[in-house]
Amino acid sequence: MAEVLVIALVAVLCAGALYTASAARVIRQYERGVVLRLGRLRDDVRLPGLTLVVPGLDRLRKVNMQIVTMPVPAQDGITRDNVTVRVDAVIYFKVVDPTSAVIAVEDYRFAVSQMAQTSLRSIIGKSDLDDLLSNREKLNQGLEVMIDSPAVSWGVQIDRVEIKDVSLPETMKRSMARQAEADRERRARVINADAELQASKKLAQAAGEMSAQPAALQLRLLQTVVAVAAEKNSTLVLPFPVELLRFLERAQQPAAETGHGEPDAPPAPAVPADLLGPAAPPAPPDPSAAPAPARNTPSVPSSSSDADGTTDPAVPSSSEQPFAHH
């Protein structure tokens, strides 16, 4: 009889050990446990550590509470300005309500992934190409709001959404490259024109200063010659100095006026007619005398005839000396 009791006691202990082993569950620190007993939700959420469930009656679902990094597959779309693009993104989310994540949605990961893809396509259609390329922060915020709105009822919180890459067609890339090149060339021309304008103003001021001193132009020419002569690989042809040309021009002006380099006689001074008295009658012309050459000077002596028929140009006639008695 005692042996039967011992065997029964051992059998009960073994059954208890097996039951405890099958009922024991270990929940990690980053997990929470949701228990369904006969298909009904238990109100209490199992915390990290060792917990027991009723074998055959309870079903334990472990929910990860860590932040999940999920890549969003690249989506093809057409922007508002009719440009075909391919955009991919990445989403960061975590579960804040394990009960809703188990009860409200079948698979919260799949649901978040599909919602992210549809929201990404929607945001592409509402945006311009320039916004996708340069204003991504605003698009990320709009995409986060679009995904987070339905995810709240699933017990999921969206932490961050980032657009990773925007792929453009090759034709669009070439067009953008030409546009950027044209814009840079425009800015280079504007800068060059501005520099020319400033340089012209400075040169005008320098010309005004040099015009007051003509020698400054010759000094500037010599400085340019010195700068050019520093290069040994060129032949320098020095122009004729402008100042020397001006000096020669001034020296040739008196010689050109006289014809042989001798200055003309100064013109006779003009005398009022009332001081001259009555005019002498003109002398009869001498047929033997040669006519005097025409001159442009105001008072030109005429030649007189000598007894031997020769003319003396130094002796003027009496009719051409109205000032003899004055």
mmCIF file of C-alpha atoms in Angstrom:
data_model
loop_
_atom_site.group_PDB
_atom_site.id
_atom_site.type_symbol
_atom_site.label_atom_id
_atom_site.label_comp_id
_atom_site.label_asym_id
_atom_site.label_seq_id
_atom_site.Cartn_x
_atom_site.Cartn_y
_atom_site.Cartn_z
ATOM 1 C CA MET A 1 0.000 0.000 0.000
ATOM 2 C CA ALA A 2 2.782 2.361 0.810
ATOM 3 C CA GLU A 3 4.409 1.638 -2.505
ATOM 4 C CA VAL A 4 1.215 2.591 -4.331
ATOM 5 C CA LEU A 5 1.064 5.888 -2.469
ATOM 6 C CA VAL A 6 4.655 6.658 -3.301
ATOM 7 C CA ILE A 7 4.113 5.896 -6.966
ATOM 8 C CA ALA A 8 0.989 8.079 -7.048
ATOM 9 C CA LEU A 9 2.805 10.901 -5.325
ATOM 10 C CA VAL A 10 5.653 10.727 -7.814
ATOM 11 C CA ALA A 11 3.197 10.714 -10.698
ATOM 12 C CA VAL A 12 1.454 13.800 -9.339
ATOM 13 C CA LEU A 13 4.737 15.604 -8.908
ATOM 14 C CA CYS A 14 5.776 14.737 -12.454
ATOM 15 C CA ALA A 15 2.427 15.933 -13.804
ATOM 16 C CA GLY A 16 2.746 19.163 -11.830
ATOM 17 C CA ALA A 17 6.237 19.698 -13.155
ATOM 18 C CA LEU A 18 5.100 19.121 -16.715
ATOM 19 C CA TYR A 19 2.138 21.462 -16.235
ATOM 20 C CA THR A 20 4.353 24.181 -14.796
ATOM 21 C CA ALA A 21 6.827 23.795 -17.610
ATOM 22 C CA SER A 22 4.117 24.068 -20.217
ATOM 23 C CA ALA A 23 2.436 27.030 -18.456
ATOM 24 C CA ALA A 24 5.575 29.079 -17.839
ATOM 25 C CA ARG A 25 6.424 31.878 -20.283
ATOM 26 C CA VAL A 26 9.346 34.309 -20.298
ATOM 27 C CA ILE A 27 8.741 37.842 -21.536
ATOM 28 C CA ARG A 28 11.779 39.970 -22.438
ATOM 29 C CA GLN A 29 12.331 43.511 -21.257
ATOM 30 C CA TYR A 30 11.401 45.085 -24.625
ATOM 31 C CA GLU A 31 8.250 42.990 -24.999
ATOM 32 C CA ARG A 32 4.734 42.964 -23.583
ATOM 33 C CA GLY A 33 2.382 39.965 -23.398
ATOM 34 C CA VAL A 34 -1.277 39.903 -24.415
ATOM 35 C CA VAL A 35 -3.228 36.863 -23.174
ATOM 36 C CA LEU A 36 -6.325 35.462 -24.908
ATOM 37 C CA ARG A 37 -8.212 32.915 -22.826
ATOM 38 C CA LEU A 38 -10.621 30.854 -24.873
ATOM 39 C CA GLY A 39 -10.518 33.617 -27.485
ATOM 40 C CA ARG A 40 -11.357 36.385 -25.015
ATOM 41 C CA LEU A 41 -8.901 39.152 -24.203
ATOM 42 C CA ARG A 42 -7.551 39.278 -20.701
ATOM 43 C CA ASP A 43 -7.495 42.777 -19.273
ATOM 44 C CA ASP A 44 -4.054 42.543 -17.768
ATOM 45 C CA VAL A 45 -0.990 42.939 -19.993
ATOM 46 C CA ARG A 46 1.862 40.665 -18.944
ATOM 47 C CA LEU A 47 4.988 42.566 -18.005
ATOM 48 C CA PRO A 48 8.586 41.448 -18.623
ATOM 49 C CA GLY A 49 9.726 38.447 -16.600
ATOM 50 C CA LEU A 50 8.303 34.958 -15.836
ATOM 51 C CA THR A 51 4.551 34.562 -16.269
ATOM 52 C CA LEU A 52 2.184 31.583 -16.268
ATOM 53 C CA VAL A 53 -0.700 30.778 -18.565
ATOM 54 C CA VAL A 54 -3.231 28.011 -18.548
ATOM 55 C CA PRO A 55 -2.081 25.389 -21.034
ATOM 56 C CA GLY A 56 -4.714 24.647 -23.611
ATOM 57 C CA LEU A 57 -6.876 27.596 -22.513
ATOM 58 C CA ASP A 58 -4.645 30.648 -22.770
ATOM 59 C CA ARG A 59 -2.747 31.927 -25.778
ATOM 60 C CA LEU A 60 0.042 34.448 -25.219
ATOM 61 C CA ARG A 61 0.955 37.030 -27.903
ATOM 62 C CA LYS A 62 4.234 38.879 -27.451
ATOM 63 C CA VAL A 63 4.430 42.394 -28.868
ATOM 64 C CA ASN A 64 7.779 44.100 -29.567
ATOM 65 C CA MET A 65 7.900 47.629 -28.132
ATOM 66 C CA GLN A 66 11.144 48.659 -29.848
ATOM 67 C CA ILE A 67 11.366 51.252 -32.607
ATOM 68 C CA VAL A 68 11.047 49.491 -35.939
ATOM 69 C CA THR A 69 12.940 50.737 -39.002
ATOM 70 C CA MET A 70 11.007 49.823 -42.130
ATOM 71 C CA PRO A 71 12.115 50.730 -45.661
ATOM 72 C CA VAL A 72 9.359 51.838 -47.981
ATOM 73 C CA PRO A 73 9.747 50.378 -51.500
ATOM 74 C CA ALA A 74 10.427 52.853 -54.292
ATOM 75 C CA GLN A 75 7.233 54.250 -55.785
ATOM 76 C CA ASP A 76 6.771 55.564 -59.308
ATOM 77 C CA GLY A 77 4.655 58.667 -59.609
ATOM 78 C CA ILE A 78 4.000 61.826 -61.597
ATOM 79 C CA THR A 79 4.489 65.147 -59.899
ATOM 80 C CA ARG A 80 2.130 68.085 -60.163
ATOM 81 C CA ASP A 81 4.277 69.591 -62.936
ATOM 82 C CA ASN A 82 4.065 66.343 -64.978
ATOM 83 C CA VAL A 83 7.495 64.878 -64.261
ATOM 84 C CA THR A 84 7.885 61.126 -63.780
ATOM 85 C CA VAL A 85 9.937 60.325 -60.666
ATOM 86 C CA ARG A 86 10.788 57.319 -58.540
ATOM 87 C CA VAL A 87 10.892 57.956 -54.790
ATOM 88 C CA ASP A 88 11.750 55.687 -51.885
ATOM 89 C CA ALA A 89 11.613 56.403 -48.162
ATOM 90 C CA VAL A 90 12.181 54.948 -44.704
ATOM 91 C CA ILE A 91 9.777 54.985 -41.753
ATOM 92 C CA TYR A 92 10.432 54.706 -38.006
ATOM 93 C CA PHE A 93 7.576 53.621 -35.724
ATOM 94 C CA LYS A 94 6.893 51.782 -32.474
ATOM 95 C CA VAL A 95 3.972 50.156 -30.680
ATOM 96 C CA VAL A 96 2.573 52.129 -27.767
ATOM 97 C CA ASP A 97 -0.572 50.063 -27.130
ATOM 98 C CA PRO A 98 0.079 46.298 -27.412
ATOM 99 C CA THR A 99 -3.583 45.407 -26.953
ATOM 100 C CA SER A 100 -4.688 47.532 -29.921
ATOM 101 C CA ALA A 101 -1.769 46.244 -32.003
ATOM 102 C CA VAL A 102 -3.043 42.684 -31.476
ATOM 103 C CA ILE A 103 -6.806 43.236 -31.552
ATOM 104 C CA ALA A 104 -7.387 46.246 -33.847
ATOM 105 C CA VAL A 105 -5.294 45.079 -36.846
ATOM 106 C CA GLU A 106 -4.282 41.691 -38.161
ATOM 107 C CA ASP A 107 -0.634 42.575 -38.881
ATOM 108 C CA TYR A 108 0.374 46.064 -37.876
ATOM 109 C CA ARG A 109 3.721 45.866 -39.706
ATOM 110 C CA PHE A 110 2.085 45.059 -43.030
ATOM 111 C CA ALA A 111 -0.572 47.698 -42.447
ATOM 112 C CA VAL A 112 2.007 50.408 -41.732
ATOM 113 C CA SER A 113 4.007 49.391 -44.802
ATOM 114 C CA GLN A 114 1.005 49.627 -47.123
ATOM 115 C CA MET A 115 -0.114 52.913 -45.633
ATOM 116 C CA ALA A 116 3.384 54.341 -46.122
ATOM 117 C CA GLN A 117 3.434 53.336 -49.793
ATOM 118 C CA THR A 118 0.046 54.853 -50.583
ATOM 119 C CA SER A 119 0.858 58.033 -48.660
ATOM 120 C CA LEU A 120 4.162 58.351 -50.512
ATOM 121 C CA ARG A 121 2.408 58.136 -53.875
ATOM 122 C CA SER A 122 -0.133 60.693 -52.762
ATOM 123 C CA ILE A 123 2.526 63.134 -51.601
ATOM 124 C CA ILE A 124 4.355 62.762 -54.938
ATOM 125 C CA GLY A 125 1.240 63.708 -56.888
ATOM 126 C CA LYS A 126 0.654 66.803 -54.756
ATOM 127 C CA SER A 127 4.199 68.159 -54.964
ATOM 128 C CA ASP A 128 6.343 69.792 -57.603
ATOM 129 C CA LEU A 129 9.717 68.502 -58.664
ATOM 130 C CA ASP A 130 11.502 71.409 -56.995
ATOM 131 C CA ASP A 131 9.795 70.576 -53.692
ATOM 132 C CA LEU A 132 10.908 66.946 -53.901
ATOM 133 C CA LEU A 133 14.488 68.024 -54.498
ATOM 134 C CA SER A 134 14.876 70.998 -52.168
ATOM 135 C CA ASN A 135 11.974 71.068 -49.680
ATOM 136 C CA ARG A 136 12.062 67.539 -48.313
ATOM 137 C CA GLU A 137 11.605 68.499 -44.678
ATOM 138 C CA LYS A 138 8.125 69.847 -45.348
ATOM 139 C CA LEU A 139 7.242 66.763 -47.372
ATOM 140 C CA ASN A 140 8.503 64.497 -44.599
ATOM 141 C CA GLN A 141 6.251 66.217 -42.099
ATOM 142 C CA GLY A 142 3.238 65.909 -44.391
ATOM 143 C CA LEU A 143 3.994 62.239 -45.025
ATOM 144 C CA GLU A 144 4.318 61.591 -41.291
ATOM 145 C CA VAL A 145 0.911 63.157 -40.614
ATOM 146 C CA MET A 146 -0.715 61.114 -43.379
ATOM 147 C CA ILE A 147 0.624 57.821 -41.985
ATOM 148 C CA ASP A 148 0.164 58.624 -38.322
ATOM 149 C CA SER A 149 -3.554 59.427 -38.592
ATOM 150 C CA PRO A 150 -4.767 55.842 -39.159
ATOM 151 C CA ALA A 151 -1.891 54.258 -37.230
ATOM 152 C CA VAL A 152 -3.035 55.780 -33.930
ATOM 153 C CA SER A 153 -6.045 53.450 -33.813
ATOM 154 C CA TRP A 154 -3.699 50.490 -34.324
ATOM 155 C CA GLY A 155 -1.685 51.320 -31.216
ATOM 156 C CA VAL A 156 1.279 52.406 -33.376
ATOM 157 C CA GLN A 157 3.102 55.728 -33.144
ATOM 158 C CA ILE A 158 5.050 57.095 -36.134
ATOM 159 C CA ASP A 159 8.305 58.630 -34.959
ATOM 160 C CA ARG A 160 9.838 59.802 -38.229
ATOM 161 C CA VAL A 161 9.491 59.485 -41.993
ATOM 162 C CA GLU A 162 12.351 60.368 -44.355
ATOM 163 C CA ILE A 163 12.491 60.463 -48.155
ATOM 164 C CA LYS A 164 15.753 58.770 -49.079
ATOM 165 C CA ASP A 165 16.181 59.185 -52.800
ATOM 166 C CA VAL A 166 14.474 60.763 -55.791
ATOM 167 C CA SER A 167 15.329 59.140 -59.127
ATOM 168 C CA LEU A 168 14.817 61.225 -62.278
ATOM 169 C CA PRO A 169 14.769 60.200 -65.947
ATOM 170 C CA GLU A 170 17.957 60.746 -67.933
ATOM 171 C CA THR A 171 16.327 63.348 -70.160
ATOM 172 C CA MET A 172 15.270 65.341 -67.111
ATOM 173 C CA LYS A 173 18.772 65.116 -65.675
ATOM 174 C CA ARG A 174 20.250 66.509 -68.888
ATOM 175 C CA SER A 175 17.671 69.294 -68.962
ATOM 176 C CA MET A 176 18.439 70.241 -65.371
ATOM 177 C CA ALA A 177 22.158 70.186 -66.111
ATOM 178 C CA ARG A 178 21.667 72.554 -69.057
ATOM 179 C CA GLN A 179 19.491 74.809 -66.915
ATOM 180 C CA ALA A 180 22.101 74.946 -64.162
ATOM 181 C CA GLU A 181 24.838 75.637 -66.704
ATOM 182 C CA ALA A 182 22.820 78.442 -68.308
ATOM 183 C CA ASP A 183 22.089 79.984 -64.907
ATOM 184 C CA ARG A 184 25.749 79.923 -63.930
ATOM 185 C CA GLU A 185 26.734 81.436 -67.284
ATOM 186 C CA ARG A 186 24.149 84.189 -66.775
ATOM 187 C CA ARG A 187 25.538 84.998 -63.346
ATOM 188 C CA ALA A 188 29.086 84.979 -64.738
ATOM 189 C CA ARG A 189 28.097 87.439 -67.459
ATOM 190 C CA VAL A 190 26.358 89.705 -64.957
ATOM 191 C CA ILE A 191 29.411 89.673 -62.692
ATOM 192 C CA ASN A 192 31.685 90.361 -65.665
ATOM 193 C CA ALA A 193 29.496 93.247 -66.845
ATOM 194 C CA ASP A 194 29.455 94.716 -63.337
ATOM 195 C CA ALA A 195 33.228 94.472 -63.198
ATOM 196 C CA GLU A 196 33.522 96.190 -66.595
ATOM 197 C CA LEU A 197 31.235 98.990 -65.396
ATOM 198 C CA GLN A 198 33.279 99.573 -62.259
ATOM 199 C CA ALA A 199 36.520 99.409 -64.239
ATOM 200 C CA SER A 200 35.207 101.922 -66.807
ATOM 201 C CA LYS A 201 34.300 104.361 -64.013
ATOM 202 C CA LYS A 202 37.775 104.043 -62.515
ATOM 203 C CA LEU A 203 39.398 104.453 -65.945
ATOM 204 C CA ALA A 204 37.301 107.562 -66.595
ATOM 205 C CA GLN A 205 38.475 109.041 -63.300
ATOM 206 C CA ALA A 206 42.081 108.152 -64.138
ATOM 207 C CA ALA A 207 41.744 109.735 -67.588
ATOM 208 C CA GLY A 208 40.388 112.902 -66.016
ATOM 209 C CA GLU A 209 43.364 113.073 -63.672
ATOM 210 C CA MET A 210 45.874 112.358 -66.440
ATOM 211 C CA SER A 211 44.351 114.923 -68.816
ATOM 212 C CA ALA A 212 45.435 117.686 -66.425
ATOM 213 C CA GLN A 213 49.064 116.496 -66.682
ATOM 214 C CA PRO A 214 49.961 115.203 -70.177
ATOM 215 C CA ALA A 215 53.262 113.876 -68.865
ATOM 216 C CA ALA A 216 51.334 111.364 -66.784
ATOM 217 C CA LEU A 217 50.249 109.602 -69.965
ATOM 218 C CA GLN A 218 53.900 109.218 -71.004
ATOM 219 C CA LEU A 219 54.786 107.879 -67.531
ATOM 220 C CA ARG A 220 51.927 105.423 -67.720
ATOM 221 C CA LEU A 221 53.165 104.311 -71.145
ATOM 222 C CA LEU A 222 56.640 103.722 -69.737
ATOM 223 C CA GLN A 223 55.201 101.692 -66.864
ATOM 224 C CA THR A 224 53.341 99.537 -69.369
ATOM 225 C CA VAL A 225 56.556 99.060 -71.325
ATOM 226 C CA VAL A 226 58.342 97.948 -68.156
ATOM 227 C CA ALA A 227 55.564 95.470 -67.379
ATOM 228 C CA VAL A 228 55.646 94.028 -70.896
ATOM 229 C CA ALA A 229 59.440 93.909 -70.980
ATOM 230 C CA ALA A 230 59.444 91.603 -67.948
ATOM 231 C CA GLU A 231 58.388 88.757 -70.263
ATOM 232 C CA LYS A 232 61.442 87.548 -72.182
ATOM 233 C CA ASN A 233 59.486 85.686 -74.853
ATOM 234 C CA SER A 234 58.248 88.687 -76.862
ATOM 235 C CA THR A 235 59.652 91.495 -79.016
ATOM 236 C CA LEU A 236 58.825 94.981 -77.801
ATOM 237 C CA VAL A 237 58.253 97.796 -80.328
ATOM 238 C CA LEU A 238 58.349 101.154 -78.551
ATOM 239 C CA PRO A 239 56.040 103.756 -80.117
ATOM 240 C CA PHE A 240 57.249 107.260 -80.875
ATOM 241 C CA PRO A 241 56.688 109.558 -77.877
ATOM 242 C CA VAL A 242 53.652 111.735 -78.295
ATOM 243 C CA GLU A 243 55.290 114.676 -76.528
ATOM 244 C CA LEU A 244 58.143 114.723 -79.050
ATOM 245 C CA LEU A 245 55.662 114.787 -81.916
ATOM 246 C CA ARG A 246 53.917 117.765 -80.375
ATOM 247 C CA PHE A 247 57.265 119.555 -79.921
ATOM 248 C CA LEU A 248 58.152 119.053 -83.584
ATOM 249 C CA GLU A 249 54.705 120.248 -84.632
ATOM 250 C CA ARG A 250 55.106 123.459 -82.648
ATOM 251 C CA ALA A 251 58.595 123.989 -84.118
ATOM 252 C CA GLN A 252 57.362 123.615 -87.700
ATOM 253 C CA GLN A 253 54.524 126.128 -87.383
ATOM 254 C CA PRO A 254 56.689 129.391 -87.662
ATOM 255 C CA ALA A 255 58.660 127.976 -90.622
ATOM 256 C CA ALA A 256 55.453 127.120 -92.466
ATOM 257 C CA GLU A 257 54.166 130.682 -92.073
ATOM 258 C CA THR A 258 57.262 132.394 -93.633
ATOM 259 C CA GLY A 259 58.007 129.884 -96.341
ATOM 260 C CA HIS A 260 61.890 130.115 -95.935
ATOM 261 C CA GLY A 261 62.089 130.295 -92.232
ATOM 262 C CA GLU A 262 62.223 134.169 -92.084
ATOM 263 C CA PRO A 263 59.403 136.063 -90.391
ATOM 264 C CA ASP A 264 57.398 138.565 -92.472
ATOM 265 C CA ALA A 265 57.583 142.301 -91.869
ATOM 266 C CA PRO A 266 54.999 143.541 -89.410
ATOM 267 C CA PRO A 267 52.049 145.360 -90.983
ATOM 268 C CA ALA A 268 51.967 149.175 -90.951
ATOM 269 C CA PRO A 269 49.845 150.679 -88.237
ATOM 270 C CA ALA A 270 46.483 152.061 -89.257
ATOM 271 C CA VAL A 271 46.285 155.919 -89.152
ATOM 272 C CA PRO A 272 42.992 157.869 -89.029
ATOM 273 C CA ALA A 273 42.106 159.673 -92.246
ATOM 274 C CA ASP A 274 41.674 163.099 -90.547
ATOM 275 C CA LEU A 275 45.346 163.129 -89.547
ATOM 276 C CA LEU A 276 46.648 162.500 -93.049
ATOM 277 C CA GLY A 277 45.395 165.747 -94.636
ATOM 278 C CA PRO A 278 44.483 166.023 -98.289
ATOM 279 C CA ALA A 279 45.556 163.054 -100.312
ATOM 280 C CA ALA A 280 48.299 163.644 -102.940
ATOM 281 C CA PRO A 281 47.286 163.125 -106.530
ATOM 282 C CA PRO A 282 48.464 159.855 -107.952
ATOM 283 C CA ALA A 283 51.607 159.940 -110.087
ATOM 284 C CA PRO A 284 51.311 159.022 -113.737
ATOM 285 C CA PRO A 285 52.355 155.473 -114.396
ATOM 286 C CA ASP A 286 55.842 154.935 -115.768
ATOM 287 C CA PRO A 287 55.640 152.750 -118.863
ATOM 288 C CA SER A 288 59.262 151.704 -118.488
ATOM 289 C CA ALA A 289 58.719 150.422 -114.985
ATOM 290 C CA ALA A 290 57.917 146.742 -114.483
ATOM 291 C CA PRO A 291 54.683 145.928 -112.590
ATOM 292 C CA ALA A 292 55.196 145.094 -108.979
ATOM 293 C CA PRO A 293 54.284 141.562 -107.835
ATOM 294 C CA ALA A 294 51.044 141.217 -105.891
ATOM 295 C CA ARG A 295 51.529 140.692 -102.183
ATOM 296 C CA ASN A 296 49.030 139.930 -99.413
ATOM 297 C CA THR A 297 50.714 142.148 -96.877
ATOM 298 C CA PRO A 298 48.981 145.388 -95.905
ATOM 299 C CA SER A 299 51.874 147.657 -97.012
ATOM 300 C CA VAL A 300 54.060 146.421 -99.921
ATOM 301 C CA PRO A 301 56.667 148.772 -101.519
ATOM 302 C CA SER A 302 56.465 149.165 -105.287
ATOM 303 C CA SER A 303 59.537 149.242 -107.522
ATOM 304 C CA SER A 304 60.653 152.511 -109.207
ATOM 305 C CA SER A 305 62.536 152.903 -112.466
ATOM 306 C CA ASP A 306 66.089 154.271 -112.510
ATOM 307 C CA ALA A 307 67.633 156.232 -115.249
ATOM 308 C CA ASP A 308 69.309 153.148 -116.665
ATOM 309 C CA GLY A 309 65.976 151.215 -116.857
ATOM 310 C CA THR A 310 66.556 149.019 -113.784
ATOM 311 C CA THR A 311 64.148 148.771 -110.884
ATOM 312 C CA ASP A 312 64.982 149.242 -107.250
ATOM 313 C CA PRO A 313 62.530 147.309 -105.049
ATOM 314 C CA ALA A 314 63.791 148.997 -101.936
ATOM 315 C CA VAL A 315 62.621 152.472 -103.015
ATOM 316 C CA PRO A 316 58.830 152.867 -102.950
ATOM 317 C CA SER A 317 56.981 155.184 -105.277
ATOM 318 C CA SER A 318 55.574 158.494 -104.136
ATOM 319 C CA SER A 319 52.008 157.345 -104.651
ATOM 320 C CA GLU A 320 52.506 154.381 -102.309
ATOM 321 C CA GLN A 321 53.881 156.454 -99.429
ATOM 322 C CA PRO A 322 50.836 158.139 -97.883
ATOM 323 C CA PHE A 323 52.552 158.351 -94.518
ATOM 324 C CA ALA A 324 55.726 160.133 -95.700
ATOM 325 C CA HIS A 325 54.671 163.591 -94.420
ATOM 326 C CA HIS A 326 53.059 162.410 -91.208
#
